[in-house]
Amino acid sequence: MSDVQFAPTPWKPEPAPIPQDWVNLIDTLEHRTTGMQHEYVLGVRQNARRVGELLHSWGLPPHVVLAGFLQEYDRAFLLTYAMPGMDEVVAHINEANRYKNYIEDGNLPPLLTPPYKDLGALLIAVATYYQALRTIQQQSDKPAKPGRVTPQRIERTGTSLLNVVKRLGMWYFKRDVEDVTEQLRDPVSFEKDQRDYHRILQQDEAVLEETRRFLETACHELTGLSVTVIYEKCGVSGLNRRSQDAHTTLTSLKSVLTGLDLVTFDVIMHTVQNCYMAFAALSQLGHIQDRVTDHIANPKQNGYSQIALGLILDPQNPHAQRFVIPVEQARVCQLQIATNTMQAVANYGCLYPACYQRYLKEYYKRYEKDDVTIEHFWQNNAGNVFRVIEQSVLEEMPARDTKSPIVVFDKNRTSVVLPVNATVLDFAYALDSEIGNRAVEAIVNNRKAPLYRALQAGDIVEIRTSRQAKAD
């Protein structure tokens, strides 16, 4: 079978230009309000410009971006400007204020339960609180002011943001939220980890690039297919996670980390079929550590869809000796094999335009299920990604209207009655409101599960709170 000749291109958000008349309005209002009372978030002055710039970098619809820039101004005042689309901008601001209240109160259910009336407004709220956390971190060396927000409130906000971005599949942004939250929690340890992180990546920069080229060349020559390989860094907060070797206990850390421990190599192909061909080819270059996780056949609820594996490159492997392996001894490379669409959804989640639409209520007013044939699945570049996202959203929709009960159990086998389609988070709140507020993860039937997972009758659920996670 002939392959497309050009190499797959990794997707990135493409910010649309902001019309000049809106740029002029933003600049004019910013100068006129200098010295006036601004809105405060988490005890620090809101920086709407930074929020707007972040939303713009995400490639969101123009009116959402403009609402981020203008959210600190009085809505009635904004409407006095006869700008096309100002009504829509103000509507986004109003909805964003509602989501901000949910984040402020730690009210997770409406934040984690799509479809949303206004996903753009939710993202404005997320960006606003993220920028507030960054501001707090940047001001942490200054003397504390009376009434400054408590560490517990900062911790709760960071946990809320992490849960939202995980639900929306925003994996790149999740690393940013993790880093700023961890930096606020333990600045001394974070600073040390940050130095180690940059030192390791810098000293192994050449090896990482050589490994990337090796994997790309080997995959292309073994399959005859076009392929692009990039590597993604794990982030400073991922340093401790990566220090846990797959074959060690939780208390036995690797003594020396290398750059290969801190990155994942993304192998990007054109079609689903090509992904499995790449897996077959690359697995010949060494042997697989532990097991292969196939999320192409079974994507996660947020659309994550890749073949993930640890490949132990071995210079003595006969299949690999035809290539120049950039390591002198057997080393583990973490690989994720996907199409460019799957890679985009896995890393950017709802920021990918086709995903953005599927998280909106409006999308399901005209929804018709599209059954994918096996042949179409095999030859396309989306696989089951969008079908699974749609299915997970549709499962949430009737939950608000049903009174039918199910019975689940806590870790002590005490029964808890919940509505059909109740989530892990609903279970946590049913136990105790404080547990719900502090819930960060769960174990369902002895397996880790996200807070937004819908429960089935008979499930055994254990909730882990932020205090427990921190103790570990």
Coordinates of C-alpha atoms in Angstrom, one line a residue:
M1 CA 0.0 0.0 0.0
S2 CA 1.4 3.4 -0.9
D3 CA 1.7 6.0 1.8
V4 CA 1.3 9.7 1.6
Q5 CA 4.7 11.1 0.7
F6 CA 4.9 14.0 3.1
A7 CA 5.7 13.5 6.8
P8 CA 2.8 13.9 9.3
T9 CA 2.9 17.4 10.9
P10 CA 2.2 17.7 14.7
W11 CA -0.9 19.9 15.3
K12 CA -0.6 23.1 17.3
P13 CA -3.3 25.7 18.1
E14 CA -3.4 28.5 15.5
P15 CA -4.3 31.9 17.1
A16 CA -6.5 34.0 14.9
P17 CA -5.5 37.7 14.4
I18 CA -7.4 40.0 16.7
P19 CA -9.1 42.7 14.6
Q20 CA -7.4 46.1 15.0
D21 CA -10.5 48.0 16.2
W22 CA -10.7 45.5 19.1
V23 CA -7.0 45.9 19.8
N24 CA -7.5 49.6 19.9
L25 CA -10.4 49.3 22.3
I26 CA -8.5 47.0 24.7
D27 CA -5.5 49.4 24.8
T28 CA -7.8 52.4 25.3
L29 CA -9.7 50.9 28.2
E30 CA -6.5 49.6 29.8
H31 CA -5.0 53.2 29.9
R32 CA -8.2 54.8 31.0
T33 CA -8.6 52.5 34.0
T34 CA -5.0 52.8 35.3
G35 CA -5.1 53.4 39.0
M36 CA -8.8 52.4 39.3
Q37 CA -10.1 49.5 41.4
H38 CA -9.5 46.1 39.6
E39 CA -11.1 42.8 40.3
Y40 CA -9.2 40.4 42.6
V41 CA -8.8 36.7 42.3
L42 CA -7.3 34.6 45.1
G43 CA -6.3 37.9 46.8
V44 CA -4.3 39.2 43.9
R45 CA -5.2 41.8 41.3
Q46 CA -6.6 40.1 38.1
N47 CA -4.4 40.6 35.1
A48 CA -6.9 40.4 32.2
R49 CA -4.3 41.0 29.6
R50 CA -2.3 38.0 30.6
V51 CA -5.5 35.9 30.6
G52 CA -6.4 37.2 27.1
E53 CA -3.0 36.4 25.8
L54 CA -3.2 32.8 27.2
L55 CA -6.6 32.3 25.6
H56 CA -5.3 33.7 22.3
S57 CA -2.4 31.3 22.4
W58 CA -4.8 28.4 22.7
G59 CA -6.4 29.4 19.4
L60 CA -9.9 29.8 20.9
P61 CA -12.8 31.6 19.0
P62 CA -12.2 35.4 18.8
H63 CA -15.1 36.4 21.0
V64 CA -13.9 34.1 23.8
V65 CA -10.4 35.7 23.6
L66 CA -11.9 39.2 23.6
A67 CA -14.0 38.3 26.7
G68 CA -10.8 37.3 28.4
F69 CA -9.2 40.6 27.7
L70 CA -12.3 42.6 28.7
Q71 CA -13.7 40.6 31.6
E72 CA -12.6 43.0 34.4
Y73 CA -14.8 45.8 33.0
D74 CA -18.5 46.5 33.8
R75 CA -20.7 44.7 31.4
A76 CA -23.1 47.6 31.0
F77 CA -20.2 49.9 30.3
L78 CA -18.8 47.6 27.6
L79 CA -22.2 47.5 25.8
T80 CA -22.0 51.3 25.4
Y81 CA -19.4 50.6 22.7
A82 CA -21.1 49.8 19.5
M83 CA -18.7 47.0 18.4
P84 CA -19.9 44.1 16.3
G85 CA -20.2 41.1 18.5
M86 CA -20.0 42.9 21.8
D87 CA -23.2 41.1 23.0
E88 CA -21.5 37.8 22.5
V89 CA -18.4 39.0 24.3
V90 CA -20.5 40.1 27.3
A91 CA -22.4 36.8 27.3
H92 CA -19.0 34.9 27.6
I93 CA -18.0 37.2 30.5
N94 CA -21.3 36.5 32.4
E95 CA -20.9 32.8 32.0
A96 CA -17.2 32.9 32.9
N97 CA -18.2 34.6 36.2
R98 CA -20.4 31.7 37.0
Y99 CA -17.6 29.2 36.4
K100 CA -15.2 31.3 38.5
N101 CA -17.7 31.0 41.4
Y102 CA -17.6 27.2 41.0
I103 CA -13.8 27.2 41.1
E104 CA -13.8 29.6 44.1
D105 CA -16.2 27.4 46.0
G106 CA -14.5 24.1 45.0
N107 CA -17.8 23.1 43.4
L108 CA -16.5 20.4 40.9
P109 CA -19.6 18.7 39.5
P110 CA -20.6 21.6 37.1
L111 CA -16.9 21.9 36.1
L112 CA -16.5 18.3 35.2
T113 CA -19.8 17.5 33.6
P114 CA -20.0 18.2 29.9
P115 CA -21.7 19.2 27.7
Y116 CA -21.2 22.8 28.6
K117 CA -23.5 25.7 27.7
D118 CA -20.3 27.8 27.1
L119 CA -17.0 25.9 27.0
G120 CA -15.2 29.2 26.2
A121 CA -16.4 30.7 29.4
L122 CA -15.1 27.7 31.4
L123 CA -11.7 28.2 29.8
I124 CA -11.7 31.9 30.6
A125 CA -12.3 30.9 34.3
V126 CA -9.6 28.3 34.2
A127 CA -7.1 30.7 32.6
T128 CA -8.0 33.4 35.1
Y129 CA -7.3 31.2 38.1
Y130 CA -4.1 29.8 36.6
Q131 CA -2.8 33.3 36.1
A132 CA -3.7 34.2 39.6
L133 CA -1.7 31.2 40.9
R134 CA 1.3 32.4 38.8
T135 CA 1.0 35.9 40.2
I136 CA 0.9 34.5 43.8
Q137 CA 4.0 32.4 43.0
Q138 CA 5.8 35.5 41.5
Q139 CA 5.0 37.5 44.6
S140 CA 5.9 34.8 47.1
D141 CA 9.2 36.5 48.1
K142 CA 7.4 39.6 49.1
P143 CA 6.1 40.3 52.7
A144 CA 2.7 38.7 53.2
K145 CA -0.2 41.2 53.2
P146 CA -3.1 41.1 55.7
G147 CA -5.9 38.9 54.3
R148 CA -3.7 37.1 51.8
V149 CA -5.2 33.9 50.6
T150 CA -4.5 30.7 52.7
P151 CA -2.4 27.8 51.5
Q152 CA -5.4 25.6 51.8
R153 CA -7.4 27.7 49.4
I154 CA -4.5 27.8 47.0
E155 CA -4.2 24.0 47.2
R156 CA -8.0 23.6 46.6
T157 CA -7.8 25.9 43.6
G158 CA -4.9 24.0 42.1
T159 CA -6.7 20.7 42.6
S160 CA -9.9 22.0 40.9
L161 CA -7.9 23.3 37.9
L162 CA -6.1 20.0 37.6
N163 CA -9.3 18.0 37.6
V164 CA -10.9 20.3 35.0
V165 CA -7.9 20.2 32.6
K166 CA -7.7 16.4 32.9
R167 CA -11.4 16.1 32.1
L168 CA -10.9 18.3 29.0
G169 CA -7.8 16.4 27.9
M170 CA -5.5 19.5 28.1
W171 CA -2.3 17.5 28.8
Y172 CA 0.2 20.1 27.9
F173 CA -1.5 22.7 30.1
K174 CA -1.8 20.2 32.9
R175 CA 2.0 20.2 33.2
D176 CA 1.9 24.0 33.6
V177 CA -0.8 23.8 36.3
E178 CA 1.1 21.0 38.1
D179 CA 4.4 23.0 38.1
V180 CA 2.9 26.2 39.5
T181 CA 0.9 24.4 42.1
E182 CA 3.9 22.3 43.2
Q183 CA 6.0 25.5 43.3
L184 CA 3.6 27.1 45.7
R185 CA 3.3 24.0 47.8
D186 CA 7.0 23.5 48.4
P187 CA 9.1 26.2 46.7
V188 CA 12.5 24.9 48.1
S189 CA 12.0 21.3 46.8
F190 CA 10.6 22.6 43.5
E191 CA 13.6 24.9 43.0
K192 CA 16.0 21.9 43.5
D193 CA 13.9 19.7 41.2
Q194 CA 13.9 22.4 38.6
R195 CA 17.7 22.7 38.6
D196 CA 18.1 18.9 38.3
Y197 CA 15.5 18.8 35.6
H198 CA 17.2 21.4 33.4
R199 CA 20.6 20.0 34.1
I200 CA 19.7 16.5 33.0
L201 CA 17.9 17.6 29.9
Q202 CA 20.8 19.9 28.9
Q203 CA 23.5 17.3 29.5
D204 CA 21.6 14.7 27.4
E205 CA 20.3 17.0 24.7
A206 CA 22.5 15.5 22.0
V207 CA 21.5 11.9 23.0
L208 CA 17.8 12.8 22.9
E209 CA 18.1 14.3 19.4
E210 CA 20.1 11.3 18.1
T211 CA 17.5 8.9 19.6
R212 CA 14.7 10.9 18.0
R213 CA 16.4 10.7 14.6
F214 CA 17.2 7.0 15.1
L215 CA 13.6 6.1 15.8
E216 CA 12.3 8.2 12.9
T217 CA 14.8 6.7 10.4
A218 CA 14.4 3.1 11.6
C219 CA 10.6 3.3 11.6
H220 CA 10.6 4.8 8.0
E221 CA 13.0 2.2 6.6
L222 CA 11.4 -0.8 8.3
T223 CA 7.8 0.2 7.2
G224 CA 8.4 2.3 4.1
L225 CA 5.9 4.8 5.6
S226 CA 6.2 8.5 6.3
V227 CA 6.7 9.2 9.9
T228 CA 7.5 12.1 12.3
V229 CA 9.1 11.6 15.7
I230 CA 9.3 14.3 18.3
Y231 CA 10.0 14.1 22.0
E232 CA 8.0 15.8 24.8
K233 CA 9.4 16.7 28.2
C234 CA 7.6 15.6 31.3
G235 CA 7.7 18.9 33.2
V236 CA 9.4 19.6 36.5
S237 CA 6.6 18.0 38.6
G238 CA 7.0 14.9 36.5
L239 CA 10.6 14.5 37.6
N240 CA 9.6 12.5 40.8
R241 CA 7.1 10.3 38.8
R242 CA 9.8 9.5 36.3
S243 CA 12.3 8.6 39.0
Q244 CA 10.1 5.6 39.8
D245 CA 11.4 2.8 37.6
A246 CA 8.7 0.4 36.3
H247 CA 10.5 -2.5 38.0
T248 CA 11.0 -0.9 41.4
T249 CA 8.8 -0.4 44.4
L250 CA 7.4 3.0 45.3
T251 CA 10.1 3.5 47.8
S252 CA 13.0 2.3 45.7
L253 CA 14.0 5.2 43.4
K254 CA 16.4 5.1 40.5
S255 CA 19.8 6.4 41.6
V256 CA 20.6 8.3 38.4
L257 CA 18.1 9.9 36.0
T258 CA 19.0 10.6 32.4
G259 CA 17.3 12.7 29.7
L260 CA 15.6 9.5 28.4
D261 CA 13.8 9.2 31.7
L262 CA 12.3 12.7 31.3
V263 CA 10.8 12.6 27.8
T264 CA 8.3 10.6 25.8
F265 CA 8.9 10.1 22.1
D266 CA 5.8 10.7 20.0
V267 CA 5.8 8.6 16.9
I268 CA 3.3 10.2 14.5
M269 CA 1.8 8.3 11.6
H270 CA -0.9 9.1 8.9
T271 CA -3.5 6.4 9.6
V272 CA -4.6 4.0 12.3
Q273 CA -3.2 1.1 10.2
N274 CA 0.1 2.8 9.9
C275 CA 0.3 3.2 13.7
Y276 CA 0.1 -0.6 14.2
M277 CA 2.7 -1.1 11.5
A278 CA 5.0 1.3 13.3
F279 CA 4.5 -0.6 16.5
A280 CA 5.4 -3.9 14.9
A281 CA 8.5 -2.3 13.3
L282 CA 9.8 -0.5 16.4
S283 CA 9.3 -3.5 18.7
Q284 CA 11.9 -5.3 16.6
L285 CA 14.6 -2.8 17.8
G286 CA 14.7 -4.1 21.3
H287 CA 12.2 -5.6 23.7
I288 CA 9.1 -4.2 25.5
Q289 CA 9.2 -3.3 29.1
D290 CA 6.2 -4.6 31.0
R291 CA 3.2 -4.2 28.7
V292 CA 1.7 -2.3 25.8
T293 CA -1.2 -0.1 26.5
D294 CA -3.5 0.2 23.4
H295 CA -5.8 3.2 23.7
I296 CA -6.3 3.4 19.9
A297 CA -8.7 0.5 20.0
N298 CA -10.1 1.8 23.4
P299 CA -9.6 5.5 23.9
K300 CA -10.1 7.2 27.2
Q301 CA -13.2 9.3 27.9
N302 CA -11.4 12.5 27.1
G303 CA -10.2 11.2 23.7
Y304 CA -6.7 10.1 24.7
S305 CA -5.9 7.5 21.9
Q306 CA -2.3 6.2 21.5
I307 CA -0.3 3.0 21.7
A308 CA 2.0 3.5 24.7
L309 CA 5.0 1.3 25.6
G310 CA 8.4 1.3 27.1
L311 CA 10.9 0.1 24.4
I312 CA 14.3 -1.1 25.7
L313 CA 16.8 -0.3 23.0
D314 CA 19.5 -2.9 22.9
P315 CA 22.7 -2.3 20.8
Q316 CA 23.1 -6.1 20.6
N317 CA 19.7 -6.7 19.0
P318 CA 20.3 -8.1 15.5
H319 CA 17.4 -6.1 14.0
A320 CA 18.8 -2.9 15.4
Q321 CA 22.4 -3.4 14.3
R322 CA 21.7 -2.1 10.8
F323 CA 21.1 1.3 12.4
V324 CA 23.4 3.4 14.5
I325 CA 21.9 3.2 18.0
P326 CA 22.8 6.3 20.1
V327 CA 23.2 4.4 23.3
E328 CA 26.1 2.2 24.4
Q329 CA 23.9 0.0 26.7
A330 CA 20.3 -1.1 26.8
R331 CA 18.1 1.9 27.7
V332 CA 14.3 2.4 28.0
C333 CA 12.6 4.8 25.7
Q334 CA 8.9 5.7 26.4
L335 CA 7.0 5.7 23.1
Q336 CA 3.5 6.9 22.2
I337 CA 2.4 6.0 18.7
A338 CA -0.5 7.9 17.2
T339 CA -1.8 9.8 14.2
N340 CA -1.4 13.6 14.1
T341 CA -5.1 13.9 15.0
M342 CA -4.8 11.5 18.0
Q343 CA -1.6 13.3 19.1
A344 CA -3.4 16.6 19.0
V345 CA -6.4 15.4 21.0
A346 CA -4.1 13.6 23.5
N347 CA -2.0 16.7 24.2
Y348 CA -4.4 19.6 23.6
G349 CA -7.8 18.0 24.3
C350 CA -10.7 20.4 23.9
L351 CA -8.5 23.1 22.3
Y352 CA -8.6 20.9 19.1
P353 CA -11.5 22.4 17.1
A354 CA -13.3 19.2 16.5
C355 CA -13.2 18.4 20.2
Y356 CA -14.2 21.9 21.2
Q357 CA -17.5 21.5 19.4
R358 CA -18.2 18.1 21.0
Y359 CA -18.0 19.6 24.5
L360 CA -20.8 22.1 23.7
K361 CA -24.5 21.5 24.4
E362 CA -25.3 23.1 21.0
Y363 CA -23.5 20.2 19.2
Y364 CA -26.0 17.6 20.6
K365 CA -29.1 19.4 19.5
R366 CA -28.4 18.2 15.9
Y367 CA -26.4 15.1 16.8
E368 CA -26.7 11.9 14.8
K369 CA -24.5 8.9 15.6
D370 CA -22.1 8.0 12.8
D371 CA -21.3 4.3 12.8
V372 CA -17.7 3.8 11.6
T373 CA -17.0 0.7 9.5
I374 CA -13.9 -1.3 10.2
E375 CA -12.3 -0.3 6.9
H376 CA -12.9 3.4 7.6
F377 CA -11.5 3.0 11.1
W378 CA -8.4 1.4 9.8
Q379 CA -7.7 4.0 7.1
N380 CA -8.6 7.2 8.9
N381 CA -6.5 9.4 11.3
A382 CA -9.1 9.8 14.1
G383 CA -9.9 6.2 14.9
N384 CA -12.5 6.1 17.7
V385 CA -11.5 9.4 19.3
F386 CA -14.5 11.5 18.6
R387 CA -17.0 8.7 18.9
V388 CA -15.7 8.0 22.5
I389 CA -15.8 11.7 23.4
E390 CA -19.4 11.9 22.2
Q391 CA -20.4 8.7 24.0
S392 CA -18.9 10.0 27.3
V393 CA -20.7 13.3 27.0
L394 CA -24.0 11.7 26.1
E395 CA -23.8 9.4 29.1
E396 CA -23.6 12.5 31.3
M397 CA -26.6 14.2 29.8
P398 CA -29.5 12.1 31.3
A399 CA -27.8 12.0 34.7
R400 CA -29.5 15.3 35.6
D401 CA -33.0 14.0 34.9
T402 CA -33.0 10.5 36.3
K403 CA -34.1 9.4 39.8
S404 CA -33.3 5.7 39.3
P405 CA -31.0 4.5 42.1
I406 CA -27.9 2.3 41.9
V407 CA -26.0 0.8 44.9
V408 CA -22.2 1.1 45.2
F409 CA -19.9 0.3 48.1
D410 CA -17.1 2.1 49.9
K411 CA -13.8 0.3 50.7
N412 CA -15.4 -1.0 53.9
R413 CA -18.3 -2.5 51.8
T414 CA -20.8 0.0 53.2
S415 CA -23.5 0.5 50.7
V416 CA -24.2 4.0 49.2
V417 CA -27.3 4.7 47.1
L418 CA -26.7 7.1 44.1
P419 CA -28.7 8.1 40.9
V420 CA -28.0 6.2 37.7
N421 CA -24.9 7.8 35.9
A422 CA -23.6 9.2 39.2
T423 CA -19.8 9.8 39.0
V424 CA -17.0 9.1 41.4
L425 CA -17.2 12.7 42.5
D426 CA -20.9 12.4 43.3
F427 CA -20.0 9.4 45.5
A428 CA -17.3 11.5 47.3
Y429 CA -19.9 14.2 48.1
A430 CA -22.4 11.6 49.2
L431 CA -19.9 10.4 51.8
D432 CA -19.1 13.9 53.1
S433 CA -18.9 17.4 51.6
E434 CA -15.3 17.8 52.9
I435 CA -14.3 14.6 51.2
G436 CA -15.9 15.8 48.0
N437 CA -14.1 19.1 48.2
R438 CA -10.7 17.5 48.7
A439 CA -11.1 14.5 46.4
V440 CA -8.2 14.2 43.8
E441 CA -8.4 10.6 42.6
A442 CA -10.1 7.3 43.2
I443 CA -9.7 3.5 43.2
V444 CA -12.7 1.8 41.6
N445 CA -12.7 -2.0 41.8
N446 CA -8.9 -2.0 42.6
R447 CA -8.1 0.3 39.6
K448 CA -7.3 4.0 39.5
A449 CA -10.2 6.0 38.1
P450 CA -10.8 9.7 37.3
L451 CA -13.3 11.7 39.4
Y452 CA -15.6 12.0 36.4
R453 CA -16.0 8.3 35.8
A454 CA -19.6 7.1 35.8
L455 CA -20.2 4.4 38.4
Q456 CA -22.0 1.1 37.8
A457 CA -24.1 -0.8 40.3
G458 CA -21.9 -2.9 42.6
D459 CA -18.7 -0.9 42.1
I460 CA -16.4 -0.7 45.1
V461 CA -15.0 2.8 45.4
E462 CA -12.2 4.3 47.5
I463 CA -11.7 8.1 47.5
R464 CA -8.2 9.6 47.9
T465 CA -8.1 13.2 49.1
S466 CA -5.4 15.9 48.6
R467 CA -4.2 15.3 52.1
Q468 CA -3.7 11.6 51.5
A469 CA -2.0 12.2 48.1
K470 CA 0.4 14.7 49.7
A471 CA 1.2 12.3 52.5
D472 CA 2.3 9.7 49.9

